[in-house]
Amino acid sequence: MAAGSCGRSGVEEGEPGEAAQAVEPAQPPEPAQPIDAKVVSEWEAAGGEYGWVRIDELGITSWQPQSEEPGPGALAGFRFEAFPAGKLAGLPQPEVPFGLYLEGCQVNDQHVKELVGFERLRILGLAINQITDEGVAQLATLKGLRSLDLTENPITSACMKHVGRLQGLQTLDLNQTPVGDDGVRQIAGLKNLWMLDLTATGITDEALKHVGKLPRLRMLYLNGLPSITDVGMAHLKACSELEFLSMDSTGITGEGLAHLAGLKKLATFGGANIMWSDAGLDALGRLKALRLLDVGGAMLGNGRLNKLADLTKLESLAVDYSMVVDEDLRALRKMKNLTELDLQGNDISDKGLEQISTLTALKILRLRNTKVSDAGLLRLTTLKNLREIDLHRTGVTTEGAAKLKEALPELEVKF
């Protein structure tokens, strides 16, 4: 891996180095294999539901019923509605890699003791439970774990040293856990991590020094962190594999995006509900590889939307509740690849739909809480690929919606 990418020796202290060390190839994903029917029967007798546990496209631990085709990254596994206290440890070991989905099961530290004997456990979803630092310490024995979701558990930075010992971890969700900067420091050695969610963890720019040492990081959530600023973004420029970055409701102005200009793989950026400066929007407009962008809640009127006009690879754009008016929509004319556009809550009328009518790749269009009317809808009949439109709380009548549906029979009109 070239110099300038993430990864360097000495993760506990010091600043990111000038050059990166070579990174070993990532382990290939383990294929989904069925669990032996006898084992499944005993787990079901204990209250478990057999199906698929997977890490979805957003990096989130999720559940799929057995009746569905397993998605990418799925493993056979079990879900419980209530933790089977006193039963789990006595169940037979699945002989293939598997997952457990225990979200909202009131799992506590005592229950965690029943999990630590499962050597082939790879995906563990423990969101919204009652696990403390003591319980997390016990999880450190699960050396085969690849994905761990601790969302909304009452843990602190004290337990992160144990998480840092799980060297095989590839995804880690700490959403709404107060682990803070010191907690992030202690997981900087997880060199296989490709998804990290630090939403509402109370971290500051200091933590991003350690995030910048994760060589395989592809997805990073930093939402709800007002102490993250443009200064901290400089530490992310070393993450050369970064594809997805979400920074909604942070303290940035966008100017720090200039540090990310070298991240050629960055395709998705979330920057909703932040105070964009003109310089910040200029920096955003230079991220030409972006395919998905959410800047809802920004002030993009008075021509400011035009600063994004050269993002011609965009396939999805959200500028909802952003003070956009009809004239501003001219900035979208070159975005011919757009398939999804969210304009909710803007001061847009039928005149603005003239600009939208040229975006013929559109499949989803959200116009809720705008001033469009029946007359304007006629301009959208050019959008032959349109499959969904939201017209709630507009000037459109039942008759107008019906005429649009008649012109575009495959369209779902939400009205």
GROMACS .gro file of C-alpha atoms in nm:
model
  415
    1MET     CA    1   0.000   0.000   0.000
    2ALA     CA    2   0.134   0.338  -0.096
    3ALA     CA    3   0.264   0.594   0.145
    4GLY     CA    4  -0.006   0.822   0.275
    5SER     CA    5  -0.255   0.545   0.341
    6CYS     CA    6  -0.363   0.453   0.691
    7GLY     CA    7  -0.165   0.226   0.914
    8ARG     CA    8   0.160   0.261   1.101
    9SER     CA    9   0.330   0.093   1.391
   10GLY     CA   10   0.281   0.217   1.746
   11VAL     CA   11  -0.092   0.274   1.777
   12GLU     CA   12  -0.098   0.372   2.142
   13GLU     CA   13   0.083   0.705   2.129
   14GLY     CA   14   0.219   0.965   1.893
   15GLU     CA   15   0.105   1.138   1.576
   16PRO     CA   16   0.028   0.967   1.243
   17GLY     CA   17   0.349   0.896   1.053
   18GLU     CA   18   0.457   1.037   0.722
   19ALA     CA   19   0.456   0.697   0.551
   20ALA     CA   20   0.238   0.391   0.590
   21GLN     CA   21   0.351   0.038   0.658
   22ALA     CA   22   0.248  -0.242   0.426
   23VAL     CA   23  -0.087  -0.397   0.508
   24GLU     CA   24  -0.149  -0.769   0.477
   25PRO     CA   25  -0.435  -0.873   0.249
   26ALA     CA   26  -0.772  -0.876   0.424
   27GLN     CA   27  -0.928  -1.207   0.518
   28PRO     CA   28  -1.192  -1.313   0.263
   29PRO     CA   29  -1.549  -1.324   0.396
   30GLU     CA   30  -1.662  -1.661   0.525
   31PRO     CA   31  -1.939  -1.816   0.315
   32ALA     CA   32  -2.281  -1.873   0.468
   33GLN     CA   33  -2.324  -2.239   0.559
   34PRO     CA   34  -2.635  -2.401   0.708
   35ILE     CA   35  -2.629  -2.509   1.071
   36ASP     CA   36  -2.694  -2.876   1.143
   37ALA     CA   37  -3.067  -2.945   1.176
   38LYS     CA   38  -3.030  -3.113   1.516
   39VAL     CA   39  -2.843  -2.811   1.652
   40VAL     CA   40  -3.107  -2.578   1.510
   41SER     CA   41  -3.381  -2.782   1.677
   42GLU     CA   42  -3.223  -2.747   2.020
   43TRP     CA   43  -3.168  -2.373   1.979
   44GLU     CA   44  -3.527  -2.327   1.867
   45ALA     CA   45  -3.646  -2.522   2.170
   46ALA     CA   46  -3.465  -2.261   2.382
   47GLY     CA   47  -3.661  -1.982   2.213
   48GLY     CA   48  -3.431  -1.897   1.924
   49GLU     CA   49  -3.539  -1.819   1.568
   50TYR     CA   50  -3.318  -1.962   1.294
   51GLY     CA   51  -3.228  -1.733   1.005
   52TRP     CA   52  -2.949  -1.506   0.885
   53VAL     CA   53  -2.739  -1.248   1.069
   54ARG     CA   54  -2.556  -1.008   0.843
   55ILE     CA   55  -2.374  -0.679   0.812
   56ASP     CA   56  -2.583  -0.481   0.566
   57GLU     CA   57  -2.481  -0.225   0.303
   58LEU     CA   58  -2.462   0.048   0.568
   59GLY     CA   59  -2.238  -0.160   0.794
   60ILE     CA   60  -2.522  -0.228   1.039
   61THR     CA   61  -2.581  -0.562   1.210
   62SER     CA   62  -2.917  -0.684   1.085
   63TRP     CA   63  -3.148  -0.986   1.082
   64GLN     CA   64  -3.303  -1.172   0.791
   65PRO     CA   65  -3.566  -1.447   0.823
   66GLN     CA   66  -3.470  -1.791   0.697
   67SER     CA   67  -3.728  -1.756   0.419
   68GLU     CA   68  -3.523  -1.478   0.255
   69GLU     CA   69  -3.220  -1.523   0.035
   70PRO     CA   70  -2.917  -1.435   0.250
   71GLY     CA   71  -2.764  -1.100   0.161
   72PRO     CA   72  -2.391  -1.038   0.116
   73GLY     CA   73  -2.197  -1.094   0.437
   74ALA     CA   74  -2.471  -1.306   0.594
   75LEU     CA   75  -2.410  -1.605   0.819
   76ALA     CA   76  -2.659  -1.856   0.950
   77GLY     CA   77  -2.758  -1.767   1.304
   78PHE     CA   78  -3.023  -1.713   1.567
   79ARG     CA   79  -3.236  -1.433   1.702
   80PHE     CA   80  -3.398  -1.421   2.046
   81GLU     CA   81  -3.676  -1.190   2.162
   82ALA     CA   82  -3.579  -1.248   2.525
   83PHE     CA   83  -3.244  -1.377   2.643
   84PRO     CA   84  -3.270  -1.747   2.741
   85ALA     CA   85  -3.097  -1.705   3.076
   86GLY     CA   86  -2.941  -2.025   3.204
   87LYS     CA   87  -2.998  -2.209   2.876
   88LEU     CA   88  -2.762  -2.065   2.616
   89ALA     CA   89  -2.435  -2.202   2.754
   90GLY     CA   90  -2.577  -2.555   2.751
   91LEU     CA   91  -2.678  -2.550   2.385
   92PRO     CA   92  -2.472  -2.742   2.127
   93GLN     CA   93  -2.202  -2.552   1.940
   94PRO     CA   94  -2.277  -2.478   1.574
   95GLU     CA   95  -1.997  -2.635   1.370
   96VAL     CA   96  -1.993  -2.353   1.115
   97PRO     CA   97  -1.931  -1.978   1.151
   98PHE     CA   98  -2.254  -1.820   1.280
   99GLY     CA   99  -2.414  -1.506   1.418
  100LEU     CA  100  -2.629  -1.409   1.716
  101TYR     CA  101  -2.878  -1.122   1.703
  102LEU     CA  102  -2.969  -1.016   2.057
  103GLU     CA  103  -3.084  -0.656   2.010
  104GLY     CA  104  -3.309  -0.533   2.289
  105CYS     CA  105  -3.304  -0.865   2.476
  106GLN     CA  106  -3.215  -0.709   2.814
  107VAL     CA  107  -2.877  -0.880   2.804
  108ASN     CA  108  -2.668  -0.804   3.114
  109ASP     CA  109  -2.316  -0.890   3.229
  110GLN     CA  110  -2.427  -1.217   3.383
  111HIS     CA  111  -2.581  -1.324   3.053
  112VAL     CA  112  -2.261  -1.244   2.863
  113LYS     CA  113  -2.089  -1.528   3.048
  114GLU     CA  114  -2.308  -1.768   2.851
  115LEU     CA  115  -2.177  -1.636   2.519
  116VAL     CA  116  -1.805  -1.672   2.565
  117GLY     CA  117  -1.781  -2.044   2.488
  118PHE     CA  118  -1.896  -2.023   2.127
  119GLU     CA  119  -1.572  -2.052   1.931
  120ARG     CA  120  -1.731  -2.008   1.587
  121LEU     CA  121  -1.933  -1.699   1.676
  122ARG     CA  122  -1.850  -1.434   1.416
  123ILE     CA  123  -2.128  -1.171   1.428
  124LEU     CA  124  -2.265  -1.057   1.764
  125GLY     CA  125  -2.545  -0.800   1.779
  126LEU     CA  126  -2.587  -0.666   2.134
  127ALA     CA  127  -2.750  -0.329   2.065
  128ILE     CA  128  -2.981  -0.168   2.321
  129ASN     CA  129  -2.901  -0.385   2.621
  130GLN     CA  130  -2.767  -0.349   2.977
  131ILE     CA  131  -2.406  -0.454   2.928
  132THR     CA  132  -2.141  -0.266   3.126
  133ASP     CA  133  -1.762  -0.262   3.112
  134GLU     CA  134  -1.755  -0.586   3.310
  135GLY     CA  135  -1.954  -0.767   3.044
  136VAL     CA  136  -1.741  -0.635   2.759
  137ALA     CA  137  -1.429  -0.761   2.936
  138GLN     CA  138  -1.568  -1.114   2.907
  139LEU     CA  139  -1.619  -1.076   2.532
  140ALA     CA  140  -1.242  -1.047   2.485
  141THR     CA  141  -1.222  -1.428   2.486
  142LEU     CA  142  -1.420  -1.446   2.158
  143LYS     CA  143  -1.112  -1.434   1.937
  144GLY     CA  144  -1.303  -1.538   1.625
  145LEU     CA  145  -1.543  -1.243   1.642
  146ARG     CA  146  -1.562  -1.039   1.321
  147SER     CA  147  -1.849  -0.798   1.397
  148LEU     CA  148  -1.959  -0.649   1.730
  149ASP     CA  149  -2.253  -0.413   1.787
  150LEU     CA  150  -2.262  -0.246   2.130
  151THR     CA  151  -2.501   0.036   2.039
  152GLU     CA  152  -2.675   0.198   2.340
  153ASN     CA  153  -2.512   0.000   2.618
  154PRO     CA  154  -2.391   0.172   2.941
  155ILE     CA  155  -2.022   0.116   2.874
  156THR     CA  156  -1.727   0.356   2.913
  157SER     CA  157  -1.377   0.396   2.778
  158ALA     CA  158  -1.251   0.158   3.047
  159CYS     CA  159  -1.369  -0.148   2.852
  160MET     CA  160  -1.223  -0.049   2.518
  161LYS     CA  161  -0.888  -0.210   2.599
  162HIS     CA  162  -1.069  -0.545   2.589
  163VAL     CA  163  -1.232  -0.464   2.256
  164GLY     CA  164  -0.888  -0.369   2.129
  165ARG     CA  165  -0.775  -0.728   2.183
  166LEU     CA  166  -1.027  -0.861   1.930
  167GLN     CA  167  -0.782  -0.836   1.643
  168GLY     CA  168  -1.015  -1.006   1.395
  169LEU     CA  169  -1.287  -0.740   1.426
  170GLN     CA  170  -1.399  -0.597   1.094
  171THR     CA  171  -1.702  -0.394   1.205
  172LEU     CA  172  -1.755  -0.220   1.538
  173ASP     CA  173  -2.066  -0.024   1.631
  174LEU     CA  174  -2.033   0.202   1.937
  175ASN     CA  175  -2.327   0.427   1.851
  176GLN     CA  176  -2.451   0.620   2.158
  177THR     CA  177  -2.197   0.480   2.401
  178PRO     CA  178  -1.988   0.734   2.599
  179VAL     CA  179  -1.650   0.581   2.515
  180GLY     CA  180  -1.485   0.919   2.447
  181ASP     CA  181  -1.142   0.994   2.305
  182ASP     CA  182  -0.955   0.753   2.530
  183GLY     CA  183  -1.181   0.469   2.425
  184VAL     CA  184  -1.100   0.530   2.059
  185ARG     CA  185  -0.728   0.540   2.139
  186GLN     CA  186  -0.751   0.187   2.274
  187ILE     CA  187  -0.899   0.040   1.955
  188ALA     CA  188  -0.653   0.201   1.714
  189GLY     CA  189  -0.475  -0.133   1.676
  190LEU     CA  190  -0.773  -0.303   1.509
  191LYS     CA  191  -0.610  -0.320   1.168
  192ASN     CA  192  -0.885  -0.530   1.008
  193LEU     CA  193  -1.163  -0.283   1.092
  194TRP     CA  194  -1.351  -0.159   0.784
  195MET     CA  195  -1.660  -0.010   0.955
  196LEU     CA  196  -1.660   0.204   1.269
  197ASP     CA  197  -1.963   0.385   1.412
  198LEU     CA  198  -1.876   0.654   1.666
  199THR     CA  199  -2.209   0.838   1.650
  200ALA     CA  200  -2.288   1.032   1.970
  201THR     CA  201  -1.991   0.891   2.160
  202GLY     CA  202  -1.876   1.228   2.292
  203ILE     CA  203  -1.545   1.220   2.105
  204THR     CA  204  -1.349   1.525   1.991
  205ASP     CA  205  -1.089   1.595   1.723
  206GLU     CA  206  -0.836   1.418   1.945
  207ALA     CA  207  -1.001   1.083   1.874
  208LEU     CA  208  -0.961   1.128   1.499
  209LYS     CA  209  -0.583   1.103   1.543
  210HIS     CA  210  -0.641   0.738   1.630
  211VAL     CA  211  -0.911   0.676   1.371
  212GLY     CA  212  -0.656   0.783   1.112
  213LYS     CA  213  -0.445   0.481   1.202
  214LEU     CA  214  -0.702   0.226   1.084
  215PRO     CA  215  -0.564   0.108   0.749
  216ARG     CA  216  -0.869  -0.071   0.608
  217LEU     CA  217  -1.139   0.171   0.720
  218ARG     CA  218  -1.403   0.206   0.448
  219MET     CA  219  -1.706   0.329   0.643
  220LEU     CA  220  -1.701   0.585   0.925
  221TYR     CA  221  -1.994   0.734   1.116
  222LEU     CA  222  -1.927   1.056   1.311
  223ASN     CA  223  -2.284   1.184   1.352
  224GLY     CA  224  -2.402   1.388   1.648
  225LEU     CA  225  -2.056   1.502   1.754
  226PRO     CA  226  -2.050   1.882   1.796
  227SER     CA  227  -1.688   1.876   1.915
  228ILE     CA  228  -1.565   1.735   1.583
  229THR     CA  229  -1.438   2.028   1.376
  230ASP     CA  230  -1.260   2.097   1.049
  231VAL     CA  231  -0.928   2.072   1.234
  232GLY     CA  232  -0.988   1.708   1.319
  233MET     CA  233  -1.063   1.616   0.961
  234ALA     CA  234  -0.696   1.652   0.877
  235HIS     CA  235  -0.635   1.321   1.055
  236LEU     CA  236  -0.866   1.136   0.816
  237LYS     CA  237  -0.659   1.210   0.507
  238ALA     CA  238  -0.450   0.901   0.585
  239CYS     CA  239  -0.754   0.672   0.544
  240SER     CA  240  -0.700   0.602   0.176
  241GLU     CA  241  -0.961   0.324   0.164
  242LEU     CA  242  -1.244   0.545   0.295
  243GLU     CA  243  -1.558   0.517   0.081
  244PHE     CA  244  -1.834   0.631   0.319
  245LEU     CA  245  -1.820   0.920   0.566
  246SER     CA  246  -2.120   1.048   0.763
  247MET     CA  247  -2.079   1.368   0.968
  248ASP     CA  248  -2.436   1.487   1.027
  249SER     CA  249  -2.480   1.735   1.314
  250THR     CA  250  -2.111   1.792   1.377
  251GLY     CA  251  -1.919   2.114   1.438
  252ILE     CA  252  -1.759   2.129   1.094
  253THR     CA  253  -1.811   2.409   0.842
  254GLY     CA  254  -1.694   2.191   0.555
  255GLU     CA  255  -1.359   2.365   0.514
  256GLY     CA  256  -1.185   2.057   0.654
  257LEU     CA  257  -1.299   1.862   0.350
  258ALA     CA  258  -1.002   2.014   0.171
  259HIS     CA  259  -0.791   1.762   0.362
  260LEU     CA  260  -0.985   1.476   0.201
  261ALA     CA  261  -0.926   1.577  -0.159
  262GLY     CA  262  -0.683   1.287  -0.198
  263LEU     CA  263  -0.936   1.021  -0.094
  264LYS     CA  264  -1.015   0.895  -0.442
  265LYS     CA  265  -1.252   0.623  -0.319
  266LEU     CA  266  -1.479   0.853  -0.116
  267ALA     CA  267  -1.819   0.805  -0.281
  268THR     CA  268  -2.068   0.880  -0.002
  269PHE     CA  269  -2.074   1.184   0.226
  270GLY     CA  270  -2.333   1.284   0.482
  271GLY     CA  271  -2.321   1.643   0.602
  272ALA     CA  272  -2.677   1.721   0.708
  273ASN     CA  273  -2.759   1.981   0.972
  274ILE     CA  274  -2.422   2.153   0.983
  275MET     CA  275  -2.330   2.518   0.929
  276TRP     CA  276  -2.166   2.512   0.587
  277SER     CA  277  -1.939   2.805   0.506
  278ASP     CA  278  -1.881   2.919   0.148
  279ALA     CA  279  -1.528   2.781   0.163
  280GLY     CA  280  -1.667   2.454   0.297
  281LEU     CA  281  -1.908   2.421   0.006
  282ASP     CA  282  -1.622   2.499  -0.232
  283ALA     CA  283  -1.422   2.212  -0.079
  284LEU     CA  284  -1.723   1.981  -0.102
  285GLY     CA  285  -1.770   2.071  -0.467
  286ARG     CA  286  -1.418   1.950  -0.541
  287LEU     CA  287  -1.490   1.592  -0.425
  288LYS     CA  288  -1.568   1.486  -0.780
  289ALA     CA  289  -1.593   1.111  -0.707
  290LEU     CA  290  -1.901   1.152  -0.486
  291ARG     CA  291  -2.203   0.945  -0.586
  292LEU     CA  292  -2.424   1.000  -0.281
  293LEU     CA  293  -2.450   1.330  -0.094
  294ASP     CA  294  -2.677   1.444   0.189
  295VAL     CA  295  -2.657   1.810   0.290
  296GLY     CA  296  -3.012   1.846   0.417
  297GLY     CA  297  -3.073   2.134   0.654
  298ALA     CA  298  -2.800   2.349   0.503
  299MET     CA  299  -2.849   2.706   0.380
  300LEU     CA  300  -2.803   2.653   0.006
  301GLY     CA  301  -3.012   2.939  -0.133
  302ASN     CA  302  -2.883   3.261  -0.291
  303GLY     CA  303  -2.680   3.066  -0.546
  304ARG     CA  304  -2.485   2.858  -0.293
  305LEU     CA  305  -2.616   2.533  -0.439
  306ASN     CA  306  -2.424   2.621  -0.754
  307LYS     CA  307  -2.101   2.541  -0.568
  308LEU     CA  308  -2.197   2.174  -0.604
  309ALA     CA  309  -2.281   2.194  -0.975
  310ASP     CA  310  -1.971   2.004  -1.088
  311LEU     CA  311  -2.052   1.691  -0.885
  312THR     CA  312  -2.171   1.526  -1.204
  313LYS     CA  313  -2.122   1.168  -1.083
  314LEU     CA  314  -2.387   1.209  -0.814
  315GLU     CA  315  -2.658   0.943  -0.820
  316SER     CA  316  -2.835   1.053  -0.501
  317LEU     CA  317  -2.866   1.407  -0.364
  318ALA     CA  318  -3.053   1.531  -0.057
  319VAL     CA  319  -3.090   1.907  -0.013
  320ASP     CA  320  -3.412   1.897   0.188
  321TYR     CA  321  -3.503   2.197   0.406
  322SER     CA  322  -3.207   2.390   0.267
  323MET     CA  323  -3.370   2.724   0.168
  324VAL     CA  324  -3.343   2.634  -0.200
  325VAL     CA  325  -3.563   2.827  -0.447
  326ASP     CA  326  -3.651   2.770  -0.812
  327GLU     CA  327  -3.353   2.959  -0.953
  328ASP     CA  328  -3.110   2.751  -0.748
  329LEU     CA  329  -3.219   2.432  -0.922
  330ARG     CA  330  -3.025   2.534  -1.232
  331ALA     CA  331  -2.723   2.398  -1.045
  332LEU     CA  332  -2.858   2.047  -1.102
  333ARG     CA  333  -2.861   2.063  -1.482
  334LYS     CA  334  -2.532   1.876  -1.527
  335MET     CA  335  -2.621   1.601  -1.278
  336LYS     CA  336  -2.753   1.365  -1.543
  337ASN     CA  337  -2.674   1.055  -1.334
  338LEU     CA  338  -2.914   1.146  -1.054
  339THR     CA  339  -3.157   0.865  -0.974
  340GLU     CA  340  -3.273   1.001  -0.636
  341LEU     CA  341  -3.340   1.364  -0.544
  342ASP     CA  342  -3.477   1.500  -0.216
  343LEU     CA  343  -3.610   1.857  -0.231
  344GLN     CA  344  -3.854   1.843   0.061
  345GLY     CA  345  -3.926   2.159   0.254
  346ASN     CA  346  -3.782   2.405   0.003
  347ASP     CA  347  -3.950   2.711  -0.154
  348ILE     CA  348  -3.993   2.539  -0.490
  349SER     CA  349  -4.281   2.601  -0.731
  350ASP     CA  350  -4.385   2.475  -1.073
  351LYS     CA  351  -4.116   2.690  -1.231
  352GLY     CA  352  -3.847   2.487  -1.058
  353LEU     CA  353  -3.983   2.165  -1.204
  354GLU     CA  354  -3.863   2.282  -1.546
  355GLN     CA  355  -3.508   2.213  -1.429
  356ILE     CA  356  -3.605   1.878  -1.277
  357SER     CA  357  -3.771   1.763  -1.599
  358THR     CA  358  -3.432   1.730  -1.770
  359LEU     CA  359  -3.299   1.479  -1.515
  360THR     CA  360  -3.428   1.179  -1.705
  361ALA     CA  361  -3.245   0.915  -1.497
  362LEU     CA  362  -3.450   1.004  -1.186
  363LYS     CA  363  -3.627   0.714  -1.015
  364ILE     CA  364  -3.717   0.874  -0.680
  365LEU     CA  365  -3.823   1.238  -0.631
  366ARG     CA  366  -3.930   1.389  -0.298
  367LEU     CA  367  -4.128   1.715  -0.316
  368ARG     CA  368  -4.312   1.703   0.016
  369ASN     CA  369  -4.379   2.048   0.169
  370THR     CA  370  -4.313   2.243  -0.151
  371LYS     CA  371  -4.537   2.475  -0.359
  372VAL     CA  372  -4.571   2.260  -0.670
  373SER     CA  373  -4.917   2.223  -0.825
  374ASP     CA  374  -5.103   2.018  -1.085
  375ALA     CA  375  -4.975   2.237  -1.369
  376GLY     CA  376  -4.614   2.178  -1.273
  377LEU     CA  377  -4.656   1.803  -1.258
  378LEU     CA  378  -4.718   1.793  -1.633
  379ARG     CA  379  -4.354   1.889  -1.682
  380LEU     CA  380  -4.245   1.568  -1.511
  381THR     CA  381  -4.396   1.338  -1.774
  382THR     CA  382  -4.053   1.339  -1.942
  383LEU     CA  383  -3.916   1.137  -1.650
  384LYS     CA  384  -3.988   0.792  -1.792
  385ASN     CA  385  -3.770   0.619  -1.531
  386LEU     CA  386  -3.951   0.778  -1.235
  387ARG     CA  387  -4.087   0.511  -1.000
  388GLU     CA  388  -4.166   0.703  -0.679
  389ILE     CA  389  -4.271   1.062  -0.605
  390ASP     CA  390  -4.369   1.217  -0.271
  391LEU     CA  391  -4.627   1.495  -0.306
  392HIS     CA  392  -4.757   1.518   0.051
  393ARG     CA  393  -4.845   1.873   0.164
  394THR     CA  394  -4.811   2.033  -0.178
  395GLY     CA  395  -5.060   2.217  -0.398
  396VAL     CA  396  -5.125   1.902  -0.600
  397THR     CA  397  -5.484   1.776  -0.615
  398THR     CA  398  -5.614   1.422  -0.646
  399GLU     CA  399  -5.692   1.494  -1.010
  400GLY     CA  400  -5.342   1.620  -1.080
  401ALA     CA  401  -5.180   1.319  -0.916
  402ALA     CA  402  -5.403   1.089  -1.121
  403LYS     CA  403  -5.300   1.256  -1.448
  404LEU     CA  404  -4.933   1.210  -1.364
  405LYS     CA  405  -4.998   0.846  -1.281
  406GLU     CA  406  -5.177   0.806  -1.614
  407ALA     CA  407  -4.876   0.944  -1.801
  408LEU     CA  408  -4.631   0.732  -1.598
  409PRO     CA  409  -4.815   0.405  -1.520
  410GLU     CA  410  -4.528   0.249  -1.325
  411LEU     CA  411  -4.504   0.548  -1.090
  412GLU     CA  412  -4.597   0.519  -0.721
  413VAL     CA  413  -4.749   0.851  -0.616
  414LYS     CA  414  -4.736   0.925  -0.244
  415PHE     CA  415  -5.002   1.186  -0.192
   0.00000   0.00000   0.00000
